[in-house]
Amino acid sequence: QVQLVESGGGSVKSGGSLRLSCAASGFDFSDYYMSWVRQAPGKGLEWISYISSKGTYIYYTDSVMGRFTISRDNTKNVMYLQMYSLRAEDTAVYYCARGRDVWGQGTLVTVSS
Amino acid sequence: EIVVTQSPATLSVSPGERATLSCRASQSVSINLAWYQKKPGQPPRLLIYNTSTRSTGVPARFSGSGSETEFTLTINSVQSEDFAVYFCQQYNNWPWTFGHGTKVDIK
């Protein structure tokens, strides 16, 4: 069935780095744009990055611009989020999404000082 | 950035009642608006896209309406499984932005 599975979350010190992965299955990955969306504890949802189906178009929200890099490997059906210079305010559950209709279960990133 | 404002913050309803949730965008988003249901520990679930189109498998008691800057999600005859937080989201302009959510709880 259609599925997205995130991995790579964990605890990291402020200024550190992490790479999240999103493994897709059950659909033709290369046909869909993909995104990362996060939810900080007790807060709302924030759509932080987008990558088009072939990786041609990439967007970031201002809060992560210059620190996070989205990428995808259509031969492996995987999307990535490389996160650098992490801050306490990056603490959140990070979801990958196919378009708007399919979401992973999320992976928790905790940044401590 | 388009600011999306939802009201009310909390809506208390009894099972079987109708719930009406509002969403306002700071500038026109045409019909490029979606609604999601969010429960603790679960990912967002897409309910409505393009203002009024129900996503696959979404019950008919959920309906969306509106355009430009004013949008509404209506839940007819709220069921126990509908108690959750609902977010609207515009995807007309990047960055795509969410409202802060409306919590629908039991009256």
Coordinates of C-alpha atoms in Angstrom, one line a residue:
Chain A
Q1 CA 0.0 0.0 0.0
V2 CA 1.0 3.6 -0.3
Q3 CA 3.4 4.4 2.5
L4 CA 5.9 7.0 3.7
V5 CA 8.3 6.1 6.5
E6 CA 10.6 8.8 8.1
S7 CA 13.8 8.0 9.9
G8 CA 16.8 9.8 11.2
G9 CA 15.3 11.8 14.0
G10 CA 16.9 12.0 17.4
S11 CA 18.5 14.3 20.0
V12 CA 21.2 16.7 19.0
K13 CA 23.0 19.7 20.6
S14 CA 22.3 23.2 19.3
G15 CA 24.5 23.9 16.3
G16 CA 24.5 20.2 15.3
S17 CA 23.3 18.4 12.2
L18 CA 20.9 15.6 11.4
R19 CA 19.7 14.0 8.1
L20 CA 16.2 12.8 7.9
S21 CA 15.1 10.3 5.3
C22 CA 11.6 9.5 4.0
A23 CA 11.2 6.1 2.3
A24 CA 8.3 5.8 -0.1
S25 CA 6.6 2.7 -1.3
G26 CA 3.4 1.7 -3.1
F27 CA 3.3 4.4 -5.7
D28 CA 5.4 5.9 -8.5
F29 CA 7.6 8.2 -6.4
S30 CA 9.0 10.1 -9.3
D31 CA 5.5 11.3 -10.3
Y32 CA 4.9 13.3 -7.2
Y33 CA 6.2 16.4 -5.5
M34 CA 7.2 15.9 -1.9
S35 CA 7.5 18.0 1.2
W36 CA 8.6 18.3 4.8
V37 CA 6.2 19.7 7.3
R38 CA 6.9 20.0 11.0
Q39 CA 5.0 20.5 14.2
A40 CA 6.7 21.9 17.3
P41 CA 5.5 20.6 20.7
G42 CA 2.1 22.2 21.5
K43 CA 2.3 24.3 18.3
G44 CA 0.7 24.3 14.9
L45 CA 1.9 22.9 11.6
E46 CA 4.7 24.5 9.5
W47 CA 5.3 23.6 5.8
I48 CA 9.1 24.0 5.6
S49 CA 10.3 22.6 2.3
Y50 CA 9.1 21.4 -1.1
I51 CA 10.7 19.5 -3.9
S52 CA 9.2 18.9 -7.3
S53 CA 8.9 15.5 -8.8
K54 CA 12.2 15.6 -10.7
G55 CA 13.9 17.9 -8.2
T56 CA 13.8 20.8 -10.5
Y57 CA 12.0 23.2 -8.2
I58 CA 12.9 23.5 -4.5
Y59 CA 11.5 25.9 -1.9
Y60 CA 12.1 26.6 1.7
T61 CA 10.4 28.6 4.3
D62 CA 12.4 31.5 5.7
S63 CA 12.9 29.8 9.1
V64 CA 15.1 27.1 7.6
M65 CA 16.5 28.8 4.5
G66 CA 20.2 28.4 4.3
R67 CA 20.3 25.7 7.1
F68 CA 18.2 22.9 5.6
T69 CA 18.6 21.1 2.3
I70 CA 15.9 19.0 0.7
S71 CA 16.8 16.4 -1.9
R72 CA 15.4 13.2 -3.4
D73 CA 16.7 10.1 -5.1
N74 CA 14.1 8.8 -7.5
T75 CA 16.1 5.6 -8.2
K76 CA 15.8 4.7 -4.5
N77 CA 12.4 6.2 -3.8
V78 CA 13.8 8.3 -0.9
M79 CA 13.6 12.0 0.0
Y80 CA 16.0 13.6 2.4
L81 CA 16.2 16.6 4.7
Q82 CA 19.7 17.6 5.7
M83 CA 19.6 19.9 8.7
Y84 CA 22.5 22.0 9.8
S85 CA 23.0 24.6 12.5
L86 CA 20.1 23.3 14.4
R87 CA 18.4 25.5 17.0
A88 CA 16.2 24.8 19.9
E89 CA 13.3 26.1 17.9
D90 CA 13.8 23.4 15.3
T91 CA 12.6 20.9 17.9
A92 CA 9.5 19.3 16.4
V93 CA 8.0 16.2 14.8
Y94 CA 9.0 16.2 11.2
Y95 CA 6.6 14.7 8.7
C96 CA 7.2 13.9 5.0
A97 CA 4.2 14.3 2.7
R98 CA 3.4 13.2 -0.8
G99 CA 1.5 16.1 -2.3
R100 CA -1.0 16.9 0.4
D101 CA -2.7 13.5 0.7
V102 CA -0.2 11.0 2.1
W103 CA 1.8 11.6 5.2
G104 CA 4.3 9.6 7.2
Q105 CA 4.0 9.0 10.9
G106 CA 6.7 11.5 11.6
T107 CA 10.1 11.5 13.3
L108 CA 11.0 13.5 16.4
V109 CA 13.9 15.9 16.4
T110 CA 15.0 17.4 19.7
V111 CA 17.6 20.1 19.8
S112 CA 19.0 20.9 23.2
S113 CA 21.3 23.6 24.4
Chain B
E1 CA 3.7 35.6 3.4
I2 CA 0.0 34.9 3.5
V3 CA -1.3 34.8 7.0
V4 CA -4.1 32.4 7.6
T5 CA -6.4 33.0 10.6
Q6 CA -8.8 30.4 12.0
S7 CA -11.8 30.9 14.3
P8 CA -12.8 30.0 16.8
A9 CA -9.8 28.6 18.6
T10 CA -12.0 26.1 20.3
L11 CA -15.4 24.9 19.4
S12 CA -17.5 22.8 21.8
V13 CA -20.2 20.7 20.2
S14 CA -22.3 17.8 21.2
P15 CA -22.3 14.6 19.1
G16 CA -24.9 14.9 16.4
E17 CA -24.6 18.7 16.2
R18 CA -23.2 20.7 13.3
A19 CA -19.8 22.3 13.6
T20 CA -18.8 25.3 11.5
L21 CA -15.1 26.3 11.3
S22 CA -13.8 29.5 9.7
C23 CA -10.6 30.3 7.9
R24 CA -9.5 33.6 6.6
A25 CA -6.5 34.4 4.4
S26 CA -4.8 37.8 4.5
Q27 CA -5.0 38.0 0.7
S28 CA -6.8 36.0 -2.0
V29 CA -5.7 32.4 -2.4
S30 CA -8.3 31.7 -5.0
I31 CA -9.7 28.2 -4.2
N32 CA -6.2 26.8 -3.2
L33 CA -7.2 25.9 0.3
A34 CA -7.1 22.6 2.1
W35 CA -8.4 21.4 5.5
Y36 CA -6.7 18.8 7.6
Q37 CA -7.7 16.9 10.7
K38 CA -5.0 16.3 13.4
K39 CA -5.2 14.0 16.3
P40 CA -2.4 13.6 18.9
G41 CA 0.3 11.1 17.8
Q42 CA -1.1 10.9 14.3
P43 CA -0.1 12.7 11.1
P44 CA -2.4 15.3 9.6
R45 CA -5.2 13.8 7.5
L46 CA -6.3 15.6 4.4
L47 CA -10.0 16.2 4.4
I48 CA -10.7 18.8 1.8
Y49 CA -8.6 20.3 -1.0
N50 CA -9.4 23.0 -3.6
T51 CA -11.7 24.5 -1.1
S52 CA -14.5 21.9 -1.5
T53 CA -13.3 18.6 -2.8
R54 CA -13.3 15.8 -0.3
S55 CA -10.2 13.6 -0.2
T56 CA -10.6 9.9 -0.8
G57 CA -12.4 8.1 2.0
V58 CA -13.6 11.3 3.8
P59 CA -17.2 11.0 4.9
A60 CA -19.8 13.2 3.3
R61 CA -20.5 14.9 6.6
F62 CA -17.4 17.0 5.9
S63 CA -17.9 19.8 3.5
G64 CA -15.9 22.9 2.5
S65 CA -16.9 26.2 0.9
G66 CA -15.6 29.6 0.2
S67 CA -13.2 31.4 -2.1
E68 CA -10.6 34.2 -2.2
T69 CA -10.1 35.0 1.5
E70 CA -13.0 33.4 3.4
F71 CA -13.5 29.7 3.8
T72 CA -15.6 27.4 5.9
L73 CA -15.4 23.7 6.9
T74 CA -18.7 22.3 8.0
I75 CA -19.1 19.0 9.9
N76 CA -22.7 17.8 9.8
S77 CA -23.7 15.6 12.7
V78 CA -20.4 15.5 14.5
Q79 CA -19.3 12.0 15.4
S80 CA -17.1 10.9 18.4
E81 CA -14.2 10.3 16.0
D82 CA -14.4 13.9 14.8
F83 CA -13.1 15.4 18.0
A84 CA -9.7 16.7 16.9
V85 CA -7.9 19.8 15.8
Y86 CA -8.6 21.1 12.3
F87 CA -6.1 23.2 10.3
C88 CA -6.7 25.1 7.1
Q89 CA -3.8 25.6 4.7
Q90 CA -3.3 27.8 1.7
Y91 CA -1.2 26.6 -1.2
N92 CA -1.7 29.5 -3.6
N93 CA 1.6 31.2 -2.7
W94 CA 4.9 29.9 -1.3
P95 CA 5.4 29.7 1.6
W96 CA 2.4 27.5 2.1
T97 CA 0.9 28.4 5.4
F98 CA -1.4 26.9 8.0
G99 CA -3.8 28.5 10.3
H100 CA -3.3 27.9 14.0
G101 CA -6.1 25.4 14.2
T102 CA -9.5 25.0 15.7
K103 CA -10.0 22.4 18.4
V104 CA -13.3 20.7 18.2
D105 CA -14.1 19.2 21.6
I106 CA -17.0 17.6 23.4
K107 CA -19.6 19.9 24.9

